[in-house]
Amino acid sequence: RGMGADNLTSRIGAGSELAGIRQYQQGDGARSIHWRRTAALGQVMVYEKHADASTHLTIVLDNARPKDADARWDAAFERAISRAAAIVVTNGGRDVSTEIVCRGQRSPLAPAGSPSDPILCFLALLQSVPIEDAAPLASIGRHARVLEIPVVPAREAA
């Protein structure tokens, strides 16, 4: 892929690729202890990892239309699409690759620093799907930061 959490930097941090081994410091997690090196040296040693160069944001937008949906649900769905678009545009100038995941489909991936036009086109054309015909939500990568955007109809005025 070459994007998102898979890109590495020379910075040390909470990433996924091994950068080296160093002496334990207060606050290091027990999961990062390198037990063989600790035993061999007689002092606690931990794995050190590369920081990820950018993050991957997956926005989950459930487009399944409930059986009892009405105009309020339709309006809420449009608000959810607008909110997703605003988040995509906001993250477009940052080191964040972004995608939208819906029922049975996903938007094109907008790599970090690239224009978000393909995702905005996807959102502009996105339609709801009757719940009984809706596929499951598309899969989400394990390195993704996930943001769910609920479709919440406004309450009727009393």
C-alpha positions as a printed Julia matrix, in Angstrom:
158×3 Matrix{Float64}:
   0.0     0.0    0.0
   2.69    2.51   0.9
   0.28    4.8    2.77
  -1.15    5.4    6.2
   0.29    3.5    9.13
   2.57    1.52   6.84
   4.88    4.49   6.21
   7.72    4.74   8.7
   9.88    7.6    9.86
  13.26    7.67  11.51
  11.47    8.97  14.62
  11.04    6.57  17.49
   7.48    6.12  18.71
   4.38    3.97  18.82
   4.67    2.33  15.43
   4.6    -1.18  14.09
   8.18   -1.78  12.88
  11.14   -2.64  15.11
  13.8     0.09  15.36
  16.07   -1.48  17.97
  16.45   -2.47  21.6
  17.21   -0.13  24.49
  17.32   -0.11  28.26
  13.98    0.03  30.09
  12.71    3.46  31.14
   9.95    4.2   33.62
   6.62    4.12  31.8
   7.58    1.47  29.22
   4.96   -1.24  28.9
   5.62   -4.81  29.97
   4.69   -6.01  26.47
   7.71   -4.23  25.03
  10.23   -6.12  27.21
  12.77   -8.18  25.22
  13.05  -11.12  27.61
  16.03  -12.88  26.01
  18.16   -9.72  25.96
  17.04   -8.9   29.52
  18.19  -12.34  30.71
  21.47  -12.15  28.8
  22.43   -8.68  30.04
  20.94   -8.83  33.54
  19.05   -5.57  33.02
  15.6    -4.94  31.6
  15.69   -4.21  27.86
  12.74   -3.21  25.66
  11.89   -3.14  21.96
  11.95    0.3   20.4
   9.75    0.95  17.36
   9.62    3.46  14.49
   6.83    6.03  14.68
   4.36    5.81  11.83
   4.84    8.65   9.34
   1.13    9.22   8.92
  -2.08    7.76  10.16
  -4.94    6.15   8.35
  -8.44    7.36   9.13
 -11.42    5.2    8.22
 -14.76    6.98   8.48
 -17.64    4.54   8.94
 -20.94    5.81   7.56
 -23.75    3.25   7.79
 -26.01    3.89   4.82
 -28.55    1.16   5.7
 -32.01    2.76   5.68
 -34.27    1.35   8.44
 -37.72    0.04   7.46
 -39.43    2.78   9.48
 -37.24    5.6    8.06
 -38.98    8.83   7.18
 -38.02   12.32   6.0
 -36.28   12.96   9.36
 -33.99    9.98   8.75
 -33.29   11.2    5.2
 -32.3    14.62   6.56
 -30.1    12.98   9.21
 -28.41   10.87   6.53
 -27.63   14.02   4.52
 -26.22   15.68   7.68
 -24.03   12.61   8.29
 -22.72   12.8    4.71
 -21.96   16.52   5.19
 -20.16   15.81   8.45
 -18.09   13.08   6.77
 -17.2    15.48   3.95
 -16.12   18.15   6.45
 -13.87   15.65   8.25
 -12.33   14.54   4.95
 -11.6    18.14   3.93
 -10.19   18.98   7.37
  -7.83   16.0    7.27
  -6.84   16.64   3.64
  -4.06   19.05   4.6
  -2.65   16.8    7.29
  -0.54   13.64   7.26
  -3.64   11.46   7.28
  -4.78    9.04   4.59
  -8.56    8.87   4.57
 -11.33    6.62   3.29
 -15.07    6.12   3.82
 -16.53    2.69   4.56
 -20.23    1.97   3.98
 -22.45   -1.06   3.47
 -20.65   -3.28   0.96
 -18.54   -0.46  -0.47
 -15.7     1.9    0.28
 -14.5     5.15  -1.18
 -11.21    5.52  -2.99
  -8.33    6.05  -0.59
  -7.05    9.62  -0.37
  -3.37    9.29   0.58
  -1.92   11.75   3.06
  -1.39   15.15   1.46
  -3.37   14.34  -1.7
  -6.62   15.99  -2.83
  -9.78   14.58  -1.29
 -11.87   15.01  -4.46
 -12.37   11.25  -5.08
 -13.85   10.81  -1.6
 -16.02   13.9   -1.95
 -17.36   12.53  -5.26
 -18.06    9.2   -3.54
 -20.0    10.99  -0.79
 -21.92   13.12  -3.29
 -23.16    9.98  -5.05
 -23.72    7.87  -1.91
 -27.27    6.61  -1.49
 -28.98    4.79   1.31
 -29.73    1.08   0.92
 -32.84   -0.61   2.38
 -31.76   -2.46   5.52
 -33.09   -5.77   4.18
 -30.88   -5.44   1.06
 -27.84   -3.96   2.8
 -24.53   -5.79   2.66
 -22.34   -5.87   5.76
 -20.04   -2.92   6.35
 -16.86   -3.17   4.32
 -13.8    -4.39   6.23
 -11.62   -1.99   8.18
  -7.82   -2.24   8.22
  -6.2    -3.15  11.52
  -3.97   -0.05  11.53
  -6.83    2.35  10.91
  -8.13    4.95  13.29
 -11.91    4.56  13.05
 -14.49    7.32  13.28
 -18.15    6.33  13.16
 -20.64    8.93  12.0
 -24.12    8.0   13.24
 -27.29    8.83  11.34
 -29.44   10.31  14.09
 -32.82   11.77  13.13
 -33.88   14.91  14.96
 -36.7    14.51  17.47
 -40.1    15.86  16.65
 -40.99   19.11  18.38
 -43.48   18.65  21.18
